[in-house]
């Protein structure tokens, strides 16, 4: 007589395990979506900074944008956007972004007139996802080339 009741209890147990599995997968997908959103925001911040550097005088690029520069005015304005505002990254104020600008002047090889300015720019942005203990980072490197006479 108790066989039907036992079968029903086992079916309920299996169904409950399945529901718990689906809830776990849903929770993990929300976490991954949140991480992808933050990484996308970091990539957008880095892209915005590099795009701004393209229109800056190459002679002043390192002075204005390098995080270790003497008066990095434009870096400070960009860093404020990363750390506060609508697209701020959580934990970015405790881990400020790093911008390295290496400017190299190389002579043109084909013609012996003038030089070319090459700026190797590396942008690294740090953030801490909500509820996490570890710091995530996004790093991108760009080469900005322009002829100069």
Short mmCIF file of N, CA and C in Angstrom, two decimals:
data_model
loop_
_atom_site.label_atom_id
_atom_site.label_comp_id
_atom_site.label_asym_id
_atom_site.label_seq_id
_atom_site.Cartn_x
_atom_site.Cartn_y
_atom_site.Cartn_z
N UNK A 1 0.80 -1.20 0.00
CA UNK A 1 0.00 0.00 0.00
C UNK A 1 0.85 1.26 0.00
N UNK A 2 1.99 1.24 0.61
CA UNK A 2 2.82 2.43 0.69
C UNK A 2 3.71 2.63 -0.52
N UNK A 3 3.63 1.72 -1.49
CA UNK A 3 4.50 1.81 -2.68
C UNK A 3 4.17 3.06 -3.49
N UNK A 4 2.91 3.36 -3.67
CA UNK A 4 2.51 4.54 -4.46
C UNK A 4 2.97 5.82 -3.76
N UNK A 5 2.88 5.86 -2.44
CA UNK A 5 3.33 7.03 -1.69
C UNK A 5 4.85 7.19 -1.81
N UNK A 6 5.57 6.08 -1.74
CA UNK A 6 7.02 6.11 -1.87
C UNK A 6 7.43 6.59 -3.26
N UNK A 7 6.76 6.11 -4.28
CA UNK A 7 7.05 6.54 -5.66
C UNK A 7 6.77 8.04 -5.82
N UNK A 8 5.70 8.53 -5.23
CA UNK A 8 5.37 9.96 -5.32
C UNK A 8 6.43 10.80 -4.61
N UNK A 9 6.91 10.34 -3.46
CA UNK A 9 7.95 11.09 -2.74
C UNK A 9 9.26 11.12 -3.52
N UNK A 10 9.61 10.03 -4.15
CA UNK A 10 10.84 9.98 -4.97
C UNK A 10 10.69 10.91 -6.18
N UNK A 11 9.51 10.92 -6.79
CA UNK A 11 9.27 11.81 -7.94
C UNK A 11 9.37 13.27 -7.51
N UNK A 12 8.81 13.60 -6.35
CA UNK A 12 8.90 14.97 -5.85
C UNK A 12 10.35 15.34 -5.56
N UNK A 13 11.12 14.42 -4.99
CA UNK A 13 12.54 14.66 -4.71
C UNK A 13 13.31 14.94 -6.00
N UNK A 14 13.11 14.12 -7.02
CA UNK A 14 13.80 14.31 -8.30
C UNK A 14 13.39 15.63 -8.95
N UNK A 15 12.12 15.94 -8.89
CA UNK A 15 11.63 17.20 -9.45
C UNK A 15 12.25 18.39 -8.71
N UNK A 16 12.35 18.29 -7.39
CA UNK A 16 12.95 19.37 -6.59
C UNK A 16 14.43 19.55 -6.93
N UNK A 17 15.15 18.47 -7.13
CA UNK A 17 16.56 18.57 -7.52
C UNK A 17 16.69 19.24 -8.88
N UNK A 18 15.80 18.91 -9.79
CA UNK A 18 15.82 19.55 -11.12
C UNK A 18 15.57 21.04 -11.02
N UNK A 19 14.59 21.44 -10.20
CA UNK A 19 14.29 22.85 -10.02
C UNK A 19 15.47 23.58 -9.39
N UNK A 20 16.12 22.98 -8.40
CA UNK A 20 17.30 23.58 -7.78
C UNK A 20 18.43 23.77 -8.80
N UNK A 21 18.59 22.81 -9.68
CA UNK A 21 19.61 22.92 -10.74
C UNK A 21 19.31 24.07 -11.68
N UNK A 22 18.05 24.22 -12.06
CA UNK A 22 17.67 25.32 -12.96
C UNK A 22 17.88 26.67 -12.27
N UNK A 23 17.54 26.76 -10.99
CA UNK A 23 17.74 28.01 -10.25
C UNK A 23 19.24 28.33 -10.15
N UNK A 24 20.06 27.34 -9.92
CA UNK A 24 21.51 27.55 -9.86
C UNK A 24 22.06 28.03 -11.18
N UNK A 25 21.61 27.44 -12.27
CA UNK A 25 22.08 27.86 -13.59
C UNK A 25 21.63 29.29 -13.88
N UNK A 26 20.40 29.63 -13.50
CA UNK A 26 19.90 30.98 -13.70
C UNK A 26 20.72 31.99 -12.90
N UNK A 27 21.05 31.66 -11.67
CA UNK A 27 21.88 32.56 -10.85
C UNK A 27 23.25 32.77 -11.45
N UNK A 28 23.84 31.71 -11.95
CA UNK A 28 25.18 31.82 -12.58
C UNK A 28 25.10 32.65 -13.85
N UNK A 29 24.03 32.51 -14.63
CA UNK A 29 23.92 33.29 -15.86
C UNK A 29 23.75 34.78 -15.55
N UNK A 30 23.05 35.12 -14.48
CA UNK A 30 22.92 36.52 -14.08
C UNK A 30 24.28 37.07 -13.66
N UNK A 31 25.06 36.28 -12.94
CA UNK A 31 26.40 36.70 -12.52
C UNK A 31 27.30 36.93 -13.73
N UNK A 32 27.27 36.01 -14.69
CA UNK A 32 28.09 36.16 -15.89
C UNK A 32 27.66 37.37 -16.72
N UNK A 33 26.36 37.64 -16.78
CA UNK A 33 25.87 38.81 -17.50
C UNK A 33 26.37 40.09 -16.83
N UNK A 34 26.37 40.12 -15.52
CA UNK A 34 26.86 41.28 -14.78
C UNK A 34 28.35 41.50 -15.05
N UNK A 35 29.13 40.42 -15.04
CA UNK A 35 30.57 40.52 -15.31
C UNK A 35 30.83 40.99 -16.75
N UNK A 36 30.04 40.50 -17.70
CA UNK A 36 30.20 40.91 -19.09
C UNK A 36 29.85 42.38 -19.27
N UNK A 37 28.85 42.86 -18.55
CA UNK A 37 28.48 44.27 -18.62
C UNK A 37 29.60 45.15 -18.10
N UNK A 38 30.20 44.76 -16.98
CA UNK A 38 31.30 45.55 -16.42
C UNK A 38 32.51 45.53 -17.34
N UNK A 39 32.81 44.39 -17.94
CA UNK A 39 33.94 44.30 -18.87
C UNK A 39 33.68 45.17 -20.11
N UNK A 40 32.45 45.18 -20.57
CA UNK A 40 32.08 46.02 -21.71
C UNK A 40 32.22 47.50 -21.37
N UNK A 41 31.82 47.88 -20.17
CA UNK A 41 31.98 49.27 -19.74
C UNK A 41 33.45 49.65 -19.65
N UNK A 42 34.28 48.75 -19.15
CA UNK A 42 35.72 49.02 -19.07
C UNK A 42 36.31 49.19 -20.47
N UNK A 43 35.91 48.34 -21.40
CA UNK A 43 36.39 48.45 -22.78
C UNK A 43 35.96 49.77 -23.40
N UNK A 44 34.74 50.21 -23.11
CA UNK A 44 34.26 51.48 -23.65
C UNK A 44 35.04 52.65 -23.07
N UNK A 45 35.33 52.61 -21.78
CA UNK A 45 36.14 53.67 -21.15
C UNK A 45 37.52 53.74 -21.81
N UNK A 46 38.16 52.60 -22.01
CA UNK A 46 39.49 52.56 -22.62
C UNK A 46 39.44 53.07 -24.06
N UNK A 47 38.42 52.66 -24.78
CA UNK A 47 38.26 53.10 -26.17
C UNK A 47 38.04 54.61 -26.25
N UNK A 48 37.26 55.16 -25.33
CA UNK A 48 37.03 56.60 -25.31
C UNK A 48 38.33 57.37 -25.09
N UNK A 49 39.16 56.87 -24.16
CA UNK A 49 40.42 57.54 -23.88
C UNK A 49 41.36 57.50 -25.08
N UNK A 50 41.46 56.35 -25.71
CA UNK A 50 42.35 56.21 -26.87
C UNK A 50 41.86 57.08 -28.03
N UNK A 51 40.55 57.14 -28.23
CA UNK A 51 40.00 57.99 -29.29
C UNK A 51 40.32 59.46 -29.03
N UNK A 52 40.29 59.86 -27.77
CA UNK A 52 40.64 61.24 -27.42
C UNK A 52 42.12 61.50 -27.68
N UNK A 53 42.95 60.49 -27.46
CA UNK A 53 44.39 60.66 -27.69
C UNK A 53 44.73 60.86 -29.16
N UNK A 54 43.92 60.28 -30.05
CA UNK A 54 44.19 60.40 -31.48
C UNK A 54 44.20 61.85 -31.94
N UNK A 55 43.40 62.70 -31.31
CA UNK A 55 43.31 64.10 -31.75
C UNK A 55 44.17 65.04 -30.92
N UNK A 56 44.98 64.49 -30.03
CA UNK A 56 45.86 65.29 -29.18
C UNK A 56 47.23 65.42 -29.83
N UNK A 57 47.86 66.54 -29.62
CA UNK A 57 49.21 66.78 -30.12
C UNK A 57 50.14 65.68 -29.59
N UNK A 58 50.86 64.98 -30.47
CA UNK A 58 51.72 63.88 -30.03
C UNK A 58 52.78 64.30 -29.01
N UNK A 59 53.22 65.56 -29.08
CA UNK A 59 54.25 66.01 -28.15
C UNK A 59 53.70 66.14 -26.73
N UNK A 60 52.38 66.32 -26.58
CA UNK A 60 51.79 66.49 -25.26
C UNK A 60 51.04 65.25 -24.77
N UNK A 61 50.96 64.23 -25.58
CA UNK A 61 50.16 63.05 -25.25
C UNK A 61 50.58 62.40 -23.94
N UNK A 62 51.87 62.16 -23.76
CA UNK A 62 52.34 61.50 -22.54
C UNK A 62 52.11 62.40 -21.32
N UNK A 63 52.34 63.69 -21.49
CA UNK A 63 52.17 64.62 -20.37
C UNK A 63 50.72 64.72 -19.91
N UNK A 64 49.79 64.70 -20.85
CA UNK A 64 48.38 64.88 -20.52
C UNK A 64 47.66 63.61 -20.10
N UNK A 65 48.12 62.45 -20.59
CA UNK A 65 47.35 61.22 -20.41
C UNK A 65 48.02 60.14 -19.57
N UNK A 66 49.32 60.14 -19.43
CA UNK A 66 49.99 59.08 -18.67
C UNK A 66 49.64 59.20 -17.19
N UNK A 67 49.25 58.10 -16.59
CA UNK A 67 48.84 58.14 -15.18
C UNK A 67 49.99 58.50 -14.26
N UNK A 68 51.21 58.28 -14.70
CA UNK A 68 52.37 58.62 -13.89
C UNK A 68 52.99 59.95 -14.28
N UNK A 69 52.30 60.72 -15.12
CA UNK A 69 52.84 62.00 -15.59
C UNK A 69 52.81 63.08 -14.51
N UNK A 70 53.52 64.18 -14.79
CA UNK A 70 53.61 65.27 -13.82
C UNK A 70 52.27 65.99 -13.68
N UNK A 71 51.62 66.30 -14.79
CA UNK A 71 50.32 67.00 -14.75
C UNK A 71 49.35 66.33 -15.73
N UNK A 72 48.89 65.15 -15.40
CA UNK A 72 48.00 64.42 -16.33
C UNK A 72 46.55 64.93 -16.24
N UNK A 73 46.32 66.14 -16.75
CA UNK A 73 45.02 66.80 -16.61
C UNK A 73 43.91 65.97 -17.27
N UNK A 74 44.13 65.52 -18.48
CA UNK A 74 43.08 64.77 -19.19
C UNK A 74 42.91 63.36 -18.61
N UNK A 75 43.98 62.79 -18.11
CA UNK A 75 43.86 61.50 -17.44
C UNK A 75 42.97 61.62 -16.21
N UNK A 76 43.16 62.67 -15.43
CA UNK A 76 42.37 62.86 -14.21
C UNK A 76 40.89 63.03 -14.54
N UNK A 77 40.58 63.77 -15.61
CA UNK A 77 39.18 63.95 -16.01
C UNK A 77 38.57 62.62 -16.46
N UNK A 78 39.34 61.84 -17.21
CA UNK A 78 38.85 60.53 -17.66
C UNK A 78 38.69 59.57 -16.48
N UNK A 79 39.65 59.60 -15.55
CA UNK A 79 39.59 58.72 -14.37
C UNK A 79 38.35 59.02 -13.54
N UNK A 80 37.96 60.28 -13.47
CA UNK A 80 36.75 60.65 -12.73
C UNK A 80 35.51 60.00 -13.35
N UNK A 81 35.47 59.87 -14.68
CA UNK A 81 34.34 59.20 -15.35
C UNK A 81 34.32 57.71 -15.03
N UNK A 82 35.50 57.12 -14.93
CA UNK A 82 35.59 55.68 -14.64
C UNK A 82 35.15 55.41 -13.20
N UNK A 83 35.45 56.34 -12.29
CA UNK A 83 35.20 56.11 -10.88
C UNK A 83 33.85 56.62 -10.39
N UNK A 84 33.21 57.51 -11.12
CA UNK A 84 31.91 58.03 -10.68
C UNK A 84 31.04 58.32 -11.89
N UNK A 85 29.75 58.42 -11.64
CA UNK A 85 28.82 58.70 -12.73
C UNK A 85 28.03 57.47 -13.13
N UNK A 86 27.30 57.61 -14.22
CA UNK A 86 26.39 56.54 -14.66
C UNK A 86 27.13 55.28 -15.09
N UNK A 87 28.30 55.43 -15.68
CA UNK A 87 29.04 54.26 -16.18
C UNK A 87 30.26 53.94 -15.32
N UNK A 88 30.21 54.32 -14.05
CA UNK A 88 31.33 54.05 -13.14
C UNK A 88 31.46 52.55 -12.89
N UNK A 89 32.68 52.14 -12.69
CA UNK A 89 32.95 50.73 -12.39
C UNK A 89 33.10 50.58 -10.88
N UNK A 90 32.46 49.56 -10.29
CA UNK A 90 32.57 49.38 -8.84
C UNK A 90 34.00 49.04 -8.41
N UNK A 91 34.45 49.69 -7.38
CA UNK A 91 35.79 49.43 -6.86
C UNK A 91 36.90 50.10 -7.63
N UNK A 92 36.57 50.90 -8.65
CA UNK A 92 37.61 51.56 -9.45
C UNK A 92 38.31 52.66 -8.68
N UNK A 93 37.64 53.22 -7.67
CA UNK A 93 38.29 54.27 -6.89
C UNK A 93 39.39 53.71 -5.99
N UNK A 94 39.24 52.47 -5.54
CA UNK A 94 40.28 51.85 -4.72
C UNK A 94 41.44 51.34 -5.58
N UNK A 95 41.18 51.09 -6.86
CA UNK A 95 42.19 50.59 -7.80
C UNK A 95 42.19 51.50 -9.03
N UNK A 96 42.91 52.63 -9.00
CA UNK A 96 42.85 53.56 -10.12
C UNK A 96 43.39 52.95 -11.41
N UNK A 97 42.83 53.36 -12.55
CA UNK A 97 43.32 52.84 -13.84
C UNK A 97 44.74 53.32 -14.12
N UNK A 98 45.43 52.56 -14.93
CA UNK A 98 46.80 52.90 -15.29
C UNK A 98 46.88 53.16 -16.79
N UNK A 99 47.54 54.24 -17.16
CA UNK A 99 47.73 54.58 -18.56
C UNK A 99 49.23 54.82 -18.77
N UNK A 100 49.80 54.07 -19.70
CA UNK A 100 51.22 54.20 -20.04
C UNK A 100 51.31 54.68 -21.48
N UNK A 101 52.03 55.77 -21.71
CA UNK A 101 52.20 56.32 -23.05
C UNK A 101 53.69 56.36 -23.34
N UNK A 102 54.14 55.58 -24.32
CA UNK A 102 55.53 55.60 -24.77
C UNK A 102 55.56 56.26 -26.14
N UNK A 103 56.19 57.42 -26.24
CA UNK A 103 56.27 58.16 -27.50
C UNK A 103 57.66 57.98 -28.09
N UNK A 104 57.69 57.55 -29.34
CA UNK A 104 58.95 57.27 -30.03
C UNK A 104 58.94 58.05 -31.34
N UNK A 105 60.02 58.70 -31.66
CA UNK A 105 60.16 59.38 -32.95
C UNK A 105 61.13 58.58 -33.78
N UNK A 106 60.66 58.10 -34.92
CA UNK A 106 61.51 57.31 -35.80
C UNK A 106 61.61 58.00 -37.14
N UNK A 107 62.80 58.01 -37.74
CA UNK A 107 62.94 58.63 -39.07
C UNK A 107 62.29 57.75 -40.13
N UNK A 108 61.77 58.41 -41.15
CA UNK A 108 61.22 57.65 -42.27
C UNK A 108 62.33 56.89 -42.96
N UNK A 109 62.08 55.64 -43.29
CA UNK A 109 63.11 54.81 -43.91
C UNK A 109 63.20 55.08 -45.41
N UNK A 110 62.07 55.26 -46.08
CA UNK A 110 62.06 55.39 -47.54
C UNK A 110 62.67 56.71 -47.98
N UNK A 111 62.29 57.77 -47.32
CA UNK A 111 62.84 59.08 -47.66
C UNK A 111 63.53 59.61 -46.42
N UNK A 112 64.58 60.31 -46.61
CA UNK A 112 65.32 60.78 -45.44
C UNK A 112 64.89 62.20 -45.06
N UNK A 113 63.58 62.39 -45.01
CA UNK A 113 63.06 63.71 -44.61
C UNK A 113 62.00 63.52 -43.54
N UNK A 114 62.18 64.14 -42.40
CA UNK A 114 61.17 64.11 -41.36
C UNK A 114 61.21 62.85 -40.52
N UNK A 115 60.37 62.88 -39.52
CA UNK A 115 60.26 61.74 -38.63
C UNK A 115 58.79 61.40 -38.43
N UNK A 116 58.55 60.22 -37.93
CA UNK A 116 57.19 59.78 -37.63
C UNK A 116 57.08 59.58 -36.12
N UNK A 117 55.99 60.09 -35.54
CA UNK A 117 55.76 59.94 -34.12
C UNK A 117 54.88 58.71 -33.91
N UNK A 118 55.35 57.84 -33.04
CA UNK A 118 54.60 56.63 -32.70
C UNK A 118 54.36 56.64 -31.20
N UNK A 119 53.10 56.52 -30.83
CA UNK A 119 52.76 56.45 -29.40
C UNK A 119 52.20 55.07 -29.11
N UNK A 120 52.88 54.32 -28.27
CA UNK A 120 52.37 53.03 -27.80
C UNK A 120 51.62 53.30 -26.51
N UNK A 121 50.32 53.07 -26.52
CA UNK A 121 49.46 53.39 -25.38
C UNK A 121 48.92 52.09 -24.79
N UNK A 122 49.08 51.91 -23.49
CA UNK A 122 48.52 50.76 -22.78
C UNK A 122 47.60 51.28 -21.69
N UNK A 123 46.34 50.86 -21.74
CA UNK A 123 45.35 51.28 -20.76
C UNK A 123 44.90 50.05 -19.99
N UNK A 124 44.99 50.10 -18.66
CA UNK A 124 44.53 49.02 -17.79
C UNK A 124 43.53 49.58 -16.80
N UNK A 125 42.34 48.98 -16.78
CA UNK A 125 41.28 49.43 -15.88
C UNK A 125 40.96 48.29 -14.92
N UNK A 126 40.80 48.63 -13.65
CA UNK A 126 40.52 47.66 -12.60
C UNK A 126 39.14 47.92 -12.01
N UNK A 127 38.47 46.86 -11.58
CA UNK A 127 37.20 46.97 -10.87
C UNK A 127 36.97 45.72 -10.05
N UNK A 128 36.07 45.83 -9.08
CA UNK A 128 35.70 44.70 -8.23
C UNK A 128 34.21 44.47 -8.43
N UNK A 129 33.81 43.32 -8.99
CA UNK A 129 32.39 43.05 -9.19
C UNK A 129 31.65 43.00 -7.85
N UNK A 130 30.38 43.40 -7.83
CA UNK A 130 29.61 43.34 -6.58
C UNK A 130 29.58 41.92 -6.01
N UNK A 131 29.85 41.81 -4.73
CA UNK A 131 29.84 40.52 -4.05
C UNK A 131 31.10 39.70 -4.23
N UNK A 132 32.08 40.22 -4.96
CA UNK A 132 33.32 39.48 -5.19
C UNK A 132 34.45 40.06 -4.33
N UNK A 133 35.47 39.27 -4.11
CA UNK A 133 36.63 39.70 -3.34
C UNK A 133 37.83 40.01 -4.23
N UNK A 134 37.82 39.49 -5.44
CA UNK A 134 38.97 39.64 -6.33
C UNK A 134 38.77 40.84 -7.27
N UNK A 135 39.88 41.39 -7.71
CA UNK A 135 39.87 42.51 -8.64
C UNK A 135 39.97 41.99 -10.06
N UNK A 136 39.08 42.46 -10.93
CA UNK A 136 39.14 42.14 -12.35
C UNK A 136 39.84 43.28 -13.07
N UNK A 137 40.37 42.99 -14.25
CA UNK A 137 41.03 44.05 -15.01
C UNK A 137 40.79 43.86 -16.50
N UNK A 138 40.91 44.97 -17.21
CA UNK A 138 40.82 44.97 -18.67
C UNK A 138 42.01 45.78 -19.17
N UNK A 139 42.79 45.21 -20.08
CA UNK A 139 43.96 45.88 -20.63
C UNK A 139 43.85 45.91 -22.14
N UNK A 140 44.14 47.06 -22.71
CA UNK A 140 44.19 47.19 -24.16
C UNK A 140 45.41 48.02 -24.53
N UNK A 141 45.95 47.74 -25.71
CA UNK A 141 47.11 48.45 -26.20
C UNK A 141 46.80 48.97 -27.59
N UNK A 142 47.22 50.20 -27.85
CA UNK A 142 47.00 50.81 -29.17
C UNK A 142 48.29 51.48 -29.61
N UNK A 143 48.49 51.49 -30.91
CA UNK A 143 49.61 52.22 -31.52
C UNK A 143 49.01 53.40 -32.28
N UNK A 144 49.41 54.59 -31.91
CA UNK A 144 48.91 55.79 -32.57
C UNK A 144 50.06 56.34 -33.42
N UNK A 145 49.86 56.31 -34.73
CA UNK A 145 50.92 56.73 -35.67
C UNK A 145 50.48 58.00 -36.38
N UNK A 146 51.38 58.94 -36.51
CA UNK A 146 51.10 60.12 -37.34
C UNK A 146 52.42 60.69 -37.85
N UNK A 147 52.41 61.11 -39.09
CA UNK A 147 53.63 61.73 -39.62
C UNK A 147 53.82 63.10 -39.03
N UNK A 148 55.04 63.49 -38.88
CA UNK A 148 55.35 64.81 -38.37
C UNK A 148 56.60 65.30 -39.09
N UNK A 149 56.58 66.52 -39.49
CA UNK A 149 57.76 67.03 -40.23
C UNK A 149 58.66 67.83 -39.35
#
